[in-house]
mmCIF file of C-alpha atoms in Angstrom:
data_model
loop_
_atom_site.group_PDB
_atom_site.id
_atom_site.type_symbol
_atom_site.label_atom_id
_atom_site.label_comp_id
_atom_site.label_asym_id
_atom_site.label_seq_id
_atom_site.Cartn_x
_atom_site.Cartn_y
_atom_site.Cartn_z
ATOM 1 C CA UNK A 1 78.628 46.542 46.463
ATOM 2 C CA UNK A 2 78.088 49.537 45.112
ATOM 3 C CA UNK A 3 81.554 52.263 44.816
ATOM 4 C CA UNK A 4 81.531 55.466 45.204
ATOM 5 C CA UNK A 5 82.606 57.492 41.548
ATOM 6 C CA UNK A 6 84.668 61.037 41.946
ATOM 7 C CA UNK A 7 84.155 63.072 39.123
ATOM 8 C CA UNK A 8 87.440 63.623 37.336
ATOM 9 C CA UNK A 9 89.048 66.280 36.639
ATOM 10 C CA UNK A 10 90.422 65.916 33.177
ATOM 11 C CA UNK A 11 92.345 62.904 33.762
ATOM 12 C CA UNK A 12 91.408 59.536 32.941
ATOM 13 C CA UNK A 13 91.516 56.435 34.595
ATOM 14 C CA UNK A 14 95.293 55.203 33.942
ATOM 15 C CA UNK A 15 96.963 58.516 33.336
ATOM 16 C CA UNK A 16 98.954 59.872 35.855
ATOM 17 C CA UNK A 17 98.798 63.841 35.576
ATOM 18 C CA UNK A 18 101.502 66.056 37.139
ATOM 19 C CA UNK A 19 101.365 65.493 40.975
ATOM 20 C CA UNK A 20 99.495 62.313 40.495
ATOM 21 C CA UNK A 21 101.460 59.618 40.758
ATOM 22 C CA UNK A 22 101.703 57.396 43.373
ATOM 23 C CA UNK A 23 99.865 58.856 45.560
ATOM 24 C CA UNK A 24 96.833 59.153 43.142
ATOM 25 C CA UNK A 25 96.883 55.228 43.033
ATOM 26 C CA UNK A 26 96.947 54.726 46.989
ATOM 27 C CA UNK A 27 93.951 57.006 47.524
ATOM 28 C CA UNK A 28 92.118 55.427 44.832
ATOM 29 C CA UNK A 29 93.148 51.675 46.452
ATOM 30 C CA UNK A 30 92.051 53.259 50.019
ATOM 31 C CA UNK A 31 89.079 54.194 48.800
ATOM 32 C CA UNK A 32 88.292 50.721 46.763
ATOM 33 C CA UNK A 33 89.415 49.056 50.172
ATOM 34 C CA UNK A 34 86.843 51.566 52.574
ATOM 35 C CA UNK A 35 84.007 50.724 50.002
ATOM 36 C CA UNK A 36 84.667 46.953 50.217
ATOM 37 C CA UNK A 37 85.095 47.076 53.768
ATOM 38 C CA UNK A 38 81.591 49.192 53.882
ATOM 39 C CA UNK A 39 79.996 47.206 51.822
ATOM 40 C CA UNK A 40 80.384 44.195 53.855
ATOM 41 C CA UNK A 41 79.642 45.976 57.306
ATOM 42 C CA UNK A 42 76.730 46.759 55.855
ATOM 43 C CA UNK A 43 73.578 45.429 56.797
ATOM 44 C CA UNK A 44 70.751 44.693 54.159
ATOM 45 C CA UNK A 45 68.098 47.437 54.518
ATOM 46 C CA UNK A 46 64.054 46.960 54.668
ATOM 47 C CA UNK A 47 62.748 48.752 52.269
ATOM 48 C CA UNK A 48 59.359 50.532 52.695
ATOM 49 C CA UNK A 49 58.207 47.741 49.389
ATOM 50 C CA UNK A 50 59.318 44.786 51.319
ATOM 51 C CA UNK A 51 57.530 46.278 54.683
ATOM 52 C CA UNK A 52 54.180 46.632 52.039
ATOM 53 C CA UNK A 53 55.128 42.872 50.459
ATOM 54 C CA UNK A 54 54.944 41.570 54.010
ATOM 55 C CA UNK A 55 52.285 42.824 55.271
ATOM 56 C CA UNK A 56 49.809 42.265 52.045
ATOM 57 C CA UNK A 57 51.467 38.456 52.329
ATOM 58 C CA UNK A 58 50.011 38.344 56.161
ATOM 59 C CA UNK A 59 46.605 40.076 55.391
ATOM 60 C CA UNK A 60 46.249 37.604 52.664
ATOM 61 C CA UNK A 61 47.464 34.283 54.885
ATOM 62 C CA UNK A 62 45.142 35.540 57.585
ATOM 63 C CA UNK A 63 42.263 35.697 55.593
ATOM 64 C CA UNK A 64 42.728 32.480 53.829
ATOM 65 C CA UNK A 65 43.172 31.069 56.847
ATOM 66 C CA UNK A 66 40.245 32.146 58.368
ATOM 67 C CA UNK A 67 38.120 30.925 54.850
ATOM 68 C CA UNK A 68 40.032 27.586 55.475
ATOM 69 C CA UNK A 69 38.771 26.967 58.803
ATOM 70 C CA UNK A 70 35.211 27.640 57.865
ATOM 71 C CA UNK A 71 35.183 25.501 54.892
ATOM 72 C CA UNK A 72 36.389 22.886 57.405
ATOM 73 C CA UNK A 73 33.640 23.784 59.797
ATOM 74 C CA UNK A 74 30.960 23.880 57.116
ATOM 75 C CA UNK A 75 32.508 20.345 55.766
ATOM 76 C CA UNK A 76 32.482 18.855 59.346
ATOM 77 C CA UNK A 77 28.638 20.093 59.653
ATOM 78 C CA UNK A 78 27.868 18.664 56.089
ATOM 79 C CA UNK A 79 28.532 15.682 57.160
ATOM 80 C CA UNK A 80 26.948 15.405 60.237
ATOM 81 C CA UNK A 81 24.119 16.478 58.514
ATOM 82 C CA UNK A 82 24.226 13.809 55.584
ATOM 83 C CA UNK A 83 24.560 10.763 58.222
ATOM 84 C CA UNK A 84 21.272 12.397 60.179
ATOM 85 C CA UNK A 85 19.882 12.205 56.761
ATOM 86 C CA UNK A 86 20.594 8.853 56.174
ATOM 87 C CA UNK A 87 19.838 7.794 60.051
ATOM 88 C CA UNK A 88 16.257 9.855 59.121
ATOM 89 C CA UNK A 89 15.921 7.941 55.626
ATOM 90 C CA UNK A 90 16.974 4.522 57.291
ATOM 91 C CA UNK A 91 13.898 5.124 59.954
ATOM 92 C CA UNK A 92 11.724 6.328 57.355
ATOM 93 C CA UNK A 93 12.408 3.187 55.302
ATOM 94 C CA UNK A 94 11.564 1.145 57.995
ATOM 95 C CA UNK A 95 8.675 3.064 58.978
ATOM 96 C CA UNK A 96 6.929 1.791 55.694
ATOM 97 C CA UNK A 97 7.673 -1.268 56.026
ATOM 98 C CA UNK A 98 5.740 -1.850 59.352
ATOM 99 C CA UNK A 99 3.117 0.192 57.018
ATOM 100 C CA UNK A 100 3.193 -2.176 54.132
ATOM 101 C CA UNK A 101 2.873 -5.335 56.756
ATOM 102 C CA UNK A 102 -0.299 -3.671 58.457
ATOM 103 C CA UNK A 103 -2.094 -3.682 55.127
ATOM 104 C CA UNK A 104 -1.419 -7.477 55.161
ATOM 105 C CA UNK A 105 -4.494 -9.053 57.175
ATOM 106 C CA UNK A 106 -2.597 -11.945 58.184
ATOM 107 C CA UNK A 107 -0.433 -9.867 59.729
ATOM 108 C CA UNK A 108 -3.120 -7.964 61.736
ATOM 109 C CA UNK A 109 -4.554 -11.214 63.099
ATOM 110 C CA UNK A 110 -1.420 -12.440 64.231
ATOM 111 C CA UNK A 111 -0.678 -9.069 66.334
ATOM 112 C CA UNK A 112 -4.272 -9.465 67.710
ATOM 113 C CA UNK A 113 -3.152 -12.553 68.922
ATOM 114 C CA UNK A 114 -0.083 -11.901 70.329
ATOM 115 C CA UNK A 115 -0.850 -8.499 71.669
ATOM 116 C CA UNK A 116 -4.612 -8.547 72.943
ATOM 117 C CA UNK A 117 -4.604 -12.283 73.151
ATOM 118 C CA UNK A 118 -7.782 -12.537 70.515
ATOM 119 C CA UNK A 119 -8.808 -15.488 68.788
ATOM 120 C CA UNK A 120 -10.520 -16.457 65.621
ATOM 121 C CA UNK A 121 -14.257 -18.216 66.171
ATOM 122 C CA UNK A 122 -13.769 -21.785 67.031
ATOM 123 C CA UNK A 123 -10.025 -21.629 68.507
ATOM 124 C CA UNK A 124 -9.294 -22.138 71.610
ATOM 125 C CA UNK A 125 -6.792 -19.683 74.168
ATOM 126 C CA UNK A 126 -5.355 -21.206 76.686
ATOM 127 C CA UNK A 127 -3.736 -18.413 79.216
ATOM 128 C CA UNK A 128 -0.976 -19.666 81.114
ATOM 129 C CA UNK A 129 -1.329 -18.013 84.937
ATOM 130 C CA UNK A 130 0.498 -17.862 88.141
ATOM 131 C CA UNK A 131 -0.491 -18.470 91.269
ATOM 132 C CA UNK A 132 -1.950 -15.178 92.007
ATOM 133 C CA UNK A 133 -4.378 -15.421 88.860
ATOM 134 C CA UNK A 134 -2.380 -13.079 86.659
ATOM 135 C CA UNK A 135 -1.418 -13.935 83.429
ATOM 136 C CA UNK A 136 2.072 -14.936 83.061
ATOM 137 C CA UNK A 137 3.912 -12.722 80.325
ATOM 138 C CA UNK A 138 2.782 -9.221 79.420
ATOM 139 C CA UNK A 139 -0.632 -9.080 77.848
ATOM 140 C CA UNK A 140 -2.005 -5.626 76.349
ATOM 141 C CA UNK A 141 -4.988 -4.588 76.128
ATOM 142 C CA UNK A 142 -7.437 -1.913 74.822
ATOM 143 C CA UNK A 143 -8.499 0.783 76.783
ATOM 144 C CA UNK A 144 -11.675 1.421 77.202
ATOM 145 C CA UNK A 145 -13.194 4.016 76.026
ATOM 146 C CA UNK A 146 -15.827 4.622 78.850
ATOM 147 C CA UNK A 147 -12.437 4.701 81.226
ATOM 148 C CA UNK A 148 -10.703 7.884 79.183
ATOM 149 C CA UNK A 149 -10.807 10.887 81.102
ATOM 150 C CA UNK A 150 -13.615 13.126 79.733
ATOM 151 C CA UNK A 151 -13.713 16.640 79.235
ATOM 152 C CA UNK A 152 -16.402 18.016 77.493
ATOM 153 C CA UNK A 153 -15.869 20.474 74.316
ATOM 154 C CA UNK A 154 -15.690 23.904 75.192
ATOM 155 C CA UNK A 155 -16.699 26.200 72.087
ATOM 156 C CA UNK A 156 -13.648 28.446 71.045
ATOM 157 C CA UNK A 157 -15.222 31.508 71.437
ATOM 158 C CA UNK A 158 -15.881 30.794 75.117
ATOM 159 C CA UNK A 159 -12.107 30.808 75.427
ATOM 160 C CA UNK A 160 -11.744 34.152 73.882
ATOM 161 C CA UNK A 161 -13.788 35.933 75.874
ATOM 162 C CA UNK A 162 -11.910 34.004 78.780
ATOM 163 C CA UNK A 163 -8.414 35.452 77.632
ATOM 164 C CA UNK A 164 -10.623 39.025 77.139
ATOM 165 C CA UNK A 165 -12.015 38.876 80.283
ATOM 166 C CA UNK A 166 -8.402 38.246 81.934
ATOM 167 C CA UNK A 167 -6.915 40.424 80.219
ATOM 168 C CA UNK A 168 -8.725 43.426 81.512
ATOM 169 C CA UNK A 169 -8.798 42.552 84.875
ATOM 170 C CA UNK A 170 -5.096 41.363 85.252
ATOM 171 C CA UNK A 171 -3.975 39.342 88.449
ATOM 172 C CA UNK A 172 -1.887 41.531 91.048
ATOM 173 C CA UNK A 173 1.851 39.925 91.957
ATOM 174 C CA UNK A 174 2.469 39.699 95.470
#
């Protein structure tokens, strides 16, 4: 609370000079009393600092935020990405495996067996079939080469000329 000073006029605080007396002191206790009752009336300003505080204090929250939420993003992506990579890493692992047990000829003669139904020179297969003469289970077997569909091997610069060709003398759209 902040009072208001009058300048005096060669008297001091305390002295009472000629016509001051009394009623000196009841102005100066009116205007003590106005200036409290001001003071409390009053309402605190905004100054034009706070109004710049606030608003540097929002630019700064609303950029932060913003970085936030894309180092969550980027996080949430990160990881996605590392259990893809381990997903990837867990096929690959098993992916040489299967590799390692083809190199194994044991291994090769007993998918033969299973799979194409071969057999080693002197066994035996017996075939177990239903009453249609199928085999009973699933049973692969090799194609045949002779049974692929054939094209023959055009040259490549037959197919140039081709794309040349069509490209001068374009199609018209109906």
């Amino acid at each position: 609370m902040a009072q208001r000073r009058t300048p005096s006029r060669g008297v001091s605080r305390g002295q009472a000079g000629p016509g001051r007396g009394l009623a000196a002191g009841r102005t100066t206790l009116r205007n003590a009393a106005a200036a409290a009752a001001a003071g409390a009336r009053e309402t605190p300003r905004i100054t034009s600092r706070a109004v710049v505080l606030l608003l540097v204090v929002a630019v700064l929250t609303v950029s932060w935020a913003s970085s936030f939420r894309a180092w969550f993003q980027q996080r949430a992506e990160m990881d996605q990405l590392r259990s893809q990579i381990n997903a990837t890493q867990a096929q690959i692992d098993k992916l040489k495996d299967e590799k390692m047990r083809w190199k194994d000829d044991a291994y090769v003669r007993q998918q033969a067996r299973l799979r194409f139904g071969y057999v080693m020179p002197g066994e035996d297969s017996l075939i177990a079939l239903d009453e249609n003469g199928q085999p009973i289970g699933s049973v692969e077997r090799l194609a045949d080469p002779a049974d692929a569909p054939g094209t023959d091997p055009v040259a490549w610069y037959s197919t140039v000329w081709d794309s040349v060709e069509a490209a001068g003398n374009p199609e018209e759209k109906q």
